[in-house]
mmCIF file of C-alpha atoms in Angstrom:
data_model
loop_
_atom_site.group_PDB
_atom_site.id
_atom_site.type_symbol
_atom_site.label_atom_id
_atom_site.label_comp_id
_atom_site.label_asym_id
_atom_site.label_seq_id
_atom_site.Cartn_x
_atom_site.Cartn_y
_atom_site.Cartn_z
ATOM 1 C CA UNK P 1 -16.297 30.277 -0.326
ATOM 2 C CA UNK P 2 -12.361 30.241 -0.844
ATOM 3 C CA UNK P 3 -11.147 30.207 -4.474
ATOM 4 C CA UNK P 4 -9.304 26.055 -4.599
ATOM 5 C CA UNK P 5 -5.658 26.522 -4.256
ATOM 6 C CA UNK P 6 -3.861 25.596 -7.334
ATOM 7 C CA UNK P 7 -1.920 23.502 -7.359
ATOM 8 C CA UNK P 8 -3.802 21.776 -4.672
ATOM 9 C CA UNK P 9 -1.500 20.249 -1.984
ATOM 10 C CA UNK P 10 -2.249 17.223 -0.935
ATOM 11 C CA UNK P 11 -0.946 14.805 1.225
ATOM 12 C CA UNK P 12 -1.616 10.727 1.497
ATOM 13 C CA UNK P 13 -0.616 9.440 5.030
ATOM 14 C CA UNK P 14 0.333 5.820 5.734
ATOM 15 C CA UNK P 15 1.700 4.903 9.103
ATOM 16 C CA UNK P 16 5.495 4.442 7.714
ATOM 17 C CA UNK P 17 4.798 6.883 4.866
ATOM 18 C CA UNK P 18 6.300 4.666 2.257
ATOM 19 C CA UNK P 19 3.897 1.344 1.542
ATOM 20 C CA UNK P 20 0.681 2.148 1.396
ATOM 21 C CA UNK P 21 0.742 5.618 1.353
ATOM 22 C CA UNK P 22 2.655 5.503 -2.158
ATOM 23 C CA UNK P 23 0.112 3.218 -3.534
ATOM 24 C CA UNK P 24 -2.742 5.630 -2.801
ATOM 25 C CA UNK P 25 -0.037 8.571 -3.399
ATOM 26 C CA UNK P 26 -1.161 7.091 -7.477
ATOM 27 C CA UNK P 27 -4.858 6.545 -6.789
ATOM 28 C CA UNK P 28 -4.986 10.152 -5.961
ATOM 29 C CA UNK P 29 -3.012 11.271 -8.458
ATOM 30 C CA UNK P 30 -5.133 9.516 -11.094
ATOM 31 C CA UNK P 31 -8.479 10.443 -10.256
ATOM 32 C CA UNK P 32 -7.365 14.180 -9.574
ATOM 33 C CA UNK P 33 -6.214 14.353 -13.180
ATOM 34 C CA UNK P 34 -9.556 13.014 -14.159
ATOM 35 C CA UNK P 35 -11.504 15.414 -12.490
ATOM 36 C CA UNK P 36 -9.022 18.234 -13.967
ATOM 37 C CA UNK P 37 -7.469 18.962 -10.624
ATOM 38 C CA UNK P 38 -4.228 20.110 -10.456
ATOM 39 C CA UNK P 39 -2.739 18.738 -7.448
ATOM 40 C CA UNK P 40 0.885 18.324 -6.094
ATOM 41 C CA UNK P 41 0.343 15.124 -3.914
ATOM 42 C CA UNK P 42 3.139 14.046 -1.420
ATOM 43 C CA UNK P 43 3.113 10.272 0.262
ATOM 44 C CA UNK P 44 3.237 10.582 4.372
ATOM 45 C CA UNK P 45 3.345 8.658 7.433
ATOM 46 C CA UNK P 46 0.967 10.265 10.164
ATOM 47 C CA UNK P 47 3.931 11.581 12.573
ATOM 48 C CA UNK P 48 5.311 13.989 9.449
ATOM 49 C CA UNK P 49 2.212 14.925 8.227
ATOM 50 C CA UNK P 50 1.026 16.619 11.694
ATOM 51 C CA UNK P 51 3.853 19.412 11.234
ATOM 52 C CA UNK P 52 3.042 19.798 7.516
ATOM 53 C CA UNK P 53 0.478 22.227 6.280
ATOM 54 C CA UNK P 54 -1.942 20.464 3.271
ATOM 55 C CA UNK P 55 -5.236 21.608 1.194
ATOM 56 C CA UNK P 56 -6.281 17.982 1.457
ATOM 57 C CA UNK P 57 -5.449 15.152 3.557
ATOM 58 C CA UNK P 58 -6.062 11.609 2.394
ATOM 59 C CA UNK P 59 -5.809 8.381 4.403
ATOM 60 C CA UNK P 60 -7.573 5.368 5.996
ATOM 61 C CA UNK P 61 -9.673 6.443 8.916
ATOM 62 C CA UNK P 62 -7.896 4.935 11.697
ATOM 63 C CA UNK P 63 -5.252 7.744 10.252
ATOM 64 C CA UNK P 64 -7.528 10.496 9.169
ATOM 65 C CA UNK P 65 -9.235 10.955 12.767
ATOM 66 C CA UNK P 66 -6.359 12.622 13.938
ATOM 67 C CA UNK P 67 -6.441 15.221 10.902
ATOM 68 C CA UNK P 68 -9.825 16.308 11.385
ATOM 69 C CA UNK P 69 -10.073 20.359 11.082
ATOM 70 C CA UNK P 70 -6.193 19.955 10.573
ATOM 71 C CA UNK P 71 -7.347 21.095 7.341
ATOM 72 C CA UNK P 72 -10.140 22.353 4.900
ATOM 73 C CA UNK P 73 -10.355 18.500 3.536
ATOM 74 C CA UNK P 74 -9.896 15.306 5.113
ATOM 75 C CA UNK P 75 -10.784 11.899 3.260
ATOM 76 C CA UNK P 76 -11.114 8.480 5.179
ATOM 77 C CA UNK P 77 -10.623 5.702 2.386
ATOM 78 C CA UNK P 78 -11.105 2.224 3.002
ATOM 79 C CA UNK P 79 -9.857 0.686 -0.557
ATOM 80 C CA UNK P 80 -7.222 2.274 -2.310
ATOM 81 C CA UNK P 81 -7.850 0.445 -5.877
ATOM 82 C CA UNK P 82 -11.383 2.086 -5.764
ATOM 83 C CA UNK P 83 -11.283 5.008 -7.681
ATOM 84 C CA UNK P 84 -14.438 5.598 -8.389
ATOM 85 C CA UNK P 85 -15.463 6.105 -4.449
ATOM 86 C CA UNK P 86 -12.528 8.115 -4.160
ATOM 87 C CA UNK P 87 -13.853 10.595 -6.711
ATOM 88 C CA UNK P 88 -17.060 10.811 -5.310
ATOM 89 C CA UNK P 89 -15.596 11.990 -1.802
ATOM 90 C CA UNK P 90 -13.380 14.305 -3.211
ATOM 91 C CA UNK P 91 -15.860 15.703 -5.392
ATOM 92 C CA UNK P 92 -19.011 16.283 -2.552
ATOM 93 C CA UNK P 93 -15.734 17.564 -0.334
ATOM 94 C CA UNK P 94 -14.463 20.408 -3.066
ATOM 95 C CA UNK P 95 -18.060 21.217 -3.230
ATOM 96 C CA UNK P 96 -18.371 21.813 0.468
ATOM 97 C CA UNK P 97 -15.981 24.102 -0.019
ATOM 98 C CA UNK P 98 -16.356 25.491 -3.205
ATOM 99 C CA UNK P 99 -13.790 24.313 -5.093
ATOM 100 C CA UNK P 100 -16.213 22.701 -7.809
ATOM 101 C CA UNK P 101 -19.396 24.053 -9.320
ATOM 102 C CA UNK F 1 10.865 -19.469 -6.870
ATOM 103 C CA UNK F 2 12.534 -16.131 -6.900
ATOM 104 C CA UNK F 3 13.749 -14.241 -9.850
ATOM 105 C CA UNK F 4 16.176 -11.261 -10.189
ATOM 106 C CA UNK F 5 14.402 -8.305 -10.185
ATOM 107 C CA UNK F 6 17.385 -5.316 -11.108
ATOM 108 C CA UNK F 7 18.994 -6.816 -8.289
ATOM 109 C CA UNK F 8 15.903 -7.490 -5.814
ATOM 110 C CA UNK F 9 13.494 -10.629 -6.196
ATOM 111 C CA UNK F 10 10.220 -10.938 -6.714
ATOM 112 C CA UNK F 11 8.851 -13.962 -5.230
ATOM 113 C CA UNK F 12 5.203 -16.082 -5.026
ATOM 114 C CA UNK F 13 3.660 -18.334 -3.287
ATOM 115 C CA UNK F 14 -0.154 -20.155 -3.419
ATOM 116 C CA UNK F 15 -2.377 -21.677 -1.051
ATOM 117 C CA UNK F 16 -0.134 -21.532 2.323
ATOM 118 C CA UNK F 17 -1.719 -22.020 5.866
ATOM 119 C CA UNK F 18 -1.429 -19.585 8.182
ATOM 120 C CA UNK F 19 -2.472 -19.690 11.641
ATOM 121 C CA UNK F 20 -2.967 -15.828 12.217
ATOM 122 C CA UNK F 21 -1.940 -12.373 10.725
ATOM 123 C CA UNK F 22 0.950 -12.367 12.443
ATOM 124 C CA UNK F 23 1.870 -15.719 11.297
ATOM 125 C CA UNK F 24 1.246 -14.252 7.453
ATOM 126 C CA UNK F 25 3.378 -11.746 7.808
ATOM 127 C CA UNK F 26 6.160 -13.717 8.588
ATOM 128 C CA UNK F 27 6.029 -16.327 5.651
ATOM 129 C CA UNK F 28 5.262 -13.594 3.302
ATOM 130 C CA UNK F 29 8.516 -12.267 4.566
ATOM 131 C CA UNK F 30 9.997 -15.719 4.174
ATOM 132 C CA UNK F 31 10.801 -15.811 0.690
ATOM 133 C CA UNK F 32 12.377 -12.327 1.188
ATOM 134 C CA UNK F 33 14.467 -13.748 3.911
ATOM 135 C CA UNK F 34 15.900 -17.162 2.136
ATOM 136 C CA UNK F 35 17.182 -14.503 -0.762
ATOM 137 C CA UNK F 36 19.041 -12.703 1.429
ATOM 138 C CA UNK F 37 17.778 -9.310 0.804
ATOM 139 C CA UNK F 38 16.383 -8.887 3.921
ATOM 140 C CA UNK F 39 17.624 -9.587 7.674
ATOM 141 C CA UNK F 40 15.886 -11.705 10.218
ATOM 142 C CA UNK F 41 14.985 -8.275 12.105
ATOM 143 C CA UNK F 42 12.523 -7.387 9.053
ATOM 144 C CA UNK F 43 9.411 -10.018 9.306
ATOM 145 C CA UNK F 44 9.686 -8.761 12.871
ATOM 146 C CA UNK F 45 9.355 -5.659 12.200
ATOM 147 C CA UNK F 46 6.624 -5.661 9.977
ATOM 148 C CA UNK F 47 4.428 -7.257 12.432
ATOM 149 C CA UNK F 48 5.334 -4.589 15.069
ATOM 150 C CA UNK F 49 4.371 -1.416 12.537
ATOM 151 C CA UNK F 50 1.138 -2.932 12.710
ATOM 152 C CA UNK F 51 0.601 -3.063 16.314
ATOM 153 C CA UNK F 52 2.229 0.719 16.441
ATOM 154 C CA UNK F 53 0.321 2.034 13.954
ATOM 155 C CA UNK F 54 -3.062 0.044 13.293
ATOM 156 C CA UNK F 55 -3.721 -2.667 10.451
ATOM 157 C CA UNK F 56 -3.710 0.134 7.572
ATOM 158 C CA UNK F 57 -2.076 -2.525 5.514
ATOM 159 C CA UNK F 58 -4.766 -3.613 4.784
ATOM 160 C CA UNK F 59 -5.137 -1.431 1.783
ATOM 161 C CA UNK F 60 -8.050 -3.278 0.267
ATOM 162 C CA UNK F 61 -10.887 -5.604 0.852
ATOM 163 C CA UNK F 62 -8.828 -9.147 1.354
ATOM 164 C CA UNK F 63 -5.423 -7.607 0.701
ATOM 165 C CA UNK F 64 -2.697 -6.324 3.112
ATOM 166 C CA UNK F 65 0.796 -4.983 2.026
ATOM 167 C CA UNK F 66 3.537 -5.745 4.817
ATOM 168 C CA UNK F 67 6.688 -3.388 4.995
ATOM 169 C CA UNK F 68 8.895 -1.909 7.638
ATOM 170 C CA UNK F 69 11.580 1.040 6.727
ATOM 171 C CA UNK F 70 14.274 0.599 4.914
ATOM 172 C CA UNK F 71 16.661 0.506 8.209
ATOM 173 C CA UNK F 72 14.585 -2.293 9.517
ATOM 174 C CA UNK F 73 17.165 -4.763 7.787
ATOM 175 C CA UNK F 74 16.575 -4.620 3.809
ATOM 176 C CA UNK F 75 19.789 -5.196 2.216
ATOM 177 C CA UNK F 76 18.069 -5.144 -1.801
ATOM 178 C CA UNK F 77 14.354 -4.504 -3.106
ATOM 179 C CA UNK F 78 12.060 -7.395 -2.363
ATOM 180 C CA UNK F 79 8.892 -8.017 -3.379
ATOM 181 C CA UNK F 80 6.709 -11.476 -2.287
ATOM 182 C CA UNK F 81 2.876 -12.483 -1.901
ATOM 183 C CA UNK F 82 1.481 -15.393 -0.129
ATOM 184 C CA UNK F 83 -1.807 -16.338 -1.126
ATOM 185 C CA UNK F 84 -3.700 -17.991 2.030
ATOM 186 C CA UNK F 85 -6.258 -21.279 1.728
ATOM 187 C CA UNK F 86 -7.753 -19.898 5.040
ATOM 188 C CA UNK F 87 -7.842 -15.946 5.425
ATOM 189 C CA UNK F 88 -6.949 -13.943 8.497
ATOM 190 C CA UNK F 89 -8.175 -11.548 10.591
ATOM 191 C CA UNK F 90 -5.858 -8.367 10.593
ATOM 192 C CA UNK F 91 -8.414 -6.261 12.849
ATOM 193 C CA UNK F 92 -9.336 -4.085 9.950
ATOM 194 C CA UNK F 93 -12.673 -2.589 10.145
ATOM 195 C CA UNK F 94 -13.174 -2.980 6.484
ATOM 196 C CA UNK F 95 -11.096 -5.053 4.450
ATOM 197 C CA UNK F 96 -11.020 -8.452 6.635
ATOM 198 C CA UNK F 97 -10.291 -11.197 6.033
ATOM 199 C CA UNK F 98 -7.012 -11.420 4.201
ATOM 200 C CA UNK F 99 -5.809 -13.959 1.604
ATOM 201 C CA UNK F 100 -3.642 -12.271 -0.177
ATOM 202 C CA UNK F 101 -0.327 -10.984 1.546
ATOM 203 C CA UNK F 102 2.516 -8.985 0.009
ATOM 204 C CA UNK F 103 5.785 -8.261 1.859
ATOM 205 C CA UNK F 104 8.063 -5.552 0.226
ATOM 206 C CA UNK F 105 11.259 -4.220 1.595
ATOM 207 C CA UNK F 106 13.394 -1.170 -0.225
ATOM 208 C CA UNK F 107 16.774 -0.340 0.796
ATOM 209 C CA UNK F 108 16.260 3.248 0.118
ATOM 210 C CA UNK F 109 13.305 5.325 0.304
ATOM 211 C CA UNK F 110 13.673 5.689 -3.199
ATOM 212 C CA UNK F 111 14.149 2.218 -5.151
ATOM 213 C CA UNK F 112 10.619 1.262 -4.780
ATOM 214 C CA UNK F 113 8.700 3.716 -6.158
ATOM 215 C CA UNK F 114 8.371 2.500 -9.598
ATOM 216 C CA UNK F 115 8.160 -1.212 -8.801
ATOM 217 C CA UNK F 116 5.173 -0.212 -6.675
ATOM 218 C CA UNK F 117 3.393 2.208 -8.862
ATOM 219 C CA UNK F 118 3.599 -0.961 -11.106
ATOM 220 C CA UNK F 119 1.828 -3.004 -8.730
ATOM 221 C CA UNK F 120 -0.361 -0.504 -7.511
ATOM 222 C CA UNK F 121 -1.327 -0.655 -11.358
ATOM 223 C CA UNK F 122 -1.513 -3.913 -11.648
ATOM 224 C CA UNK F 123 -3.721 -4.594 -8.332
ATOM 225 C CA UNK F 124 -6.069 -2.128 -10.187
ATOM 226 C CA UNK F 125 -5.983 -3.935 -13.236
ATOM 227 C CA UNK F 126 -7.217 -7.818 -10.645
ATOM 228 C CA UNK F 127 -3.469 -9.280 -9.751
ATOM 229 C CA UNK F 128 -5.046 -10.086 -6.749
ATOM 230 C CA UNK F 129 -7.640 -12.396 -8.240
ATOM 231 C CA UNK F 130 -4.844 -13.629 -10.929
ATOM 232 C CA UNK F 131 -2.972 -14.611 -7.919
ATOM 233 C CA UNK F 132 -5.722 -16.095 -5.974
ATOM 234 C CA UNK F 133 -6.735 -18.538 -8.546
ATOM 235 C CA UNK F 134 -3.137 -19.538 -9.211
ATOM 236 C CA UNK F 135 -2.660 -23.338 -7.579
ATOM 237 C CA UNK F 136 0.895 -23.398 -7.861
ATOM 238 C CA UNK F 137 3.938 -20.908 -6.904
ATOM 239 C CA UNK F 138 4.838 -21.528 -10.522
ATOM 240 C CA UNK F 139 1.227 -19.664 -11.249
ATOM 241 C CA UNK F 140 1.706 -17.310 -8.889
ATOM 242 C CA UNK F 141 4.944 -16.542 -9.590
ATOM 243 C CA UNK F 142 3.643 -15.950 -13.280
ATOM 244 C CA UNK F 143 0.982 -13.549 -12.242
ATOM 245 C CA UNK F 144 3.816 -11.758 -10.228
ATOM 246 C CA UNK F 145 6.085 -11.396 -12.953
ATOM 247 C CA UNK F 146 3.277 -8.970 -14.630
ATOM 248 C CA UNK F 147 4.336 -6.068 -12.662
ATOM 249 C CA UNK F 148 7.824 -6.383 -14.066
ATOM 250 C CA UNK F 149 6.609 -5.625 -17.090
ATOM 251 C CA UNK F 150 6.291 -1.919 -17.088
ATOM 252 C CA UNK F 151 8.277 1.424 -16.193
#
């Protein structure tokens, strides 16, 4: 078990890397702080984000596939306002890797 | 109705038909289009980033988010929703169908970033549902104007 980078880079991939990857850019960003996380998160579309190195990759799945053991986390959303299913992945997927108790 | 919005527009309208996603696109994109800040090229564009790239603007259950890049033709920030009285199919595997429809355009990859962290904020906080119970573009425009509000 690796010790969780810090800050944690993440990255939120859209396919233009300016829409909706901005709006879940925040989503992240919020429930990171919550969980006490400190994260540098950078909005993405898919093309960039396959030349740039990341802790955690977040995205919807038709995006995410393509990440896949492109690094230690990789999070398929499906609704970007719901924050409280968001936490829940990240927090089962920091535990996986024991980043979290 | 469109208002100034530091040189953009934000514009809304309720309870439009639409006879497919593509369709949707384009008169959320119309408003956009009759203020001049975007080109002709845009709507068109729009619709093809979703056939490129998948229907990932469909960022939540019943709501998509249509936007090209900034060279696609936006000459000022944009913001407009159609509301639909019939939703659409986008081919999402989760979110379908859509009623609600925004269409945003930045010139720069920078302009937009605090008008939509407002209405990322403000989608959080039920614009959506503010917007789909609004009868009127005068409503909807209303419930648009929220995300002004804030910076």
């Amino acid at each position: 078990m690796a010790a969780r980078p810090e800050p944690l880079k993440v990255l939120s991939v859209c396919g233009v890397g300016m829409g909706s990857s901005l709006m879940l850019r925040m989503t992240v960003e919020d429930v990171l702080k919550k969980m006490g996380v400190e994260a540098k998160v950078e909005a993405t579309d898919v093309s960039s984000a396959r030349g740039m190195q990341a802790d955690v990759i977040v995205g919807q799945g038709m995006h995410t596939e393509a990440f896949e053991g492109k690094a230690p986390v990789v999070v398929a959303i499906t609704n970007f306002m719901d924050k409280d299913a968001l936490e829940t992945q990240l927090t089962e997927a920091f535990k996986d890797q024991g980043w979290l108790e | 109705m469109t208002e100034d919005l530091e040189g953009g527009v934000l514009a809304a309208r309720a309870r439009r038909r639409a006879t497919d996603w593509r369709d949707a696109v384009h008169q959320a994109c119309a408003p956009l289009l009759e203020a001049d800040t975007i080109t002709d090229e845009y709507p068109r564009r729009c619709v093809e980033m979703v056939e490129e790239h998948g229907p990932y603007v469909v960022l939540a259950p019943g709501l998509a988010l249509a936007h090209a890049r900034p060279e696609d033709g936006v000459r000022r920030l944009g913001v407009a929703v159609i509301t639909l009285t019939e939703p659409v199919d986008f081919g999402h595997p989760d979110n379908d169908p859509v009623d609600v429809v925004f269409a945003f355009g930045s010139p720069d990859a920078d302009q937009h970033v605090s008008l939509l962290s407002s209405l990322a904020r403000h989608l959080v906080a039920g614009l959506a549902d503010r917007l789909r119970i609004a009868v009127g573009d005068h409503e909807a425009q209303q419930a648009l104007e929220e995300i002004r509000d804030d910076d």
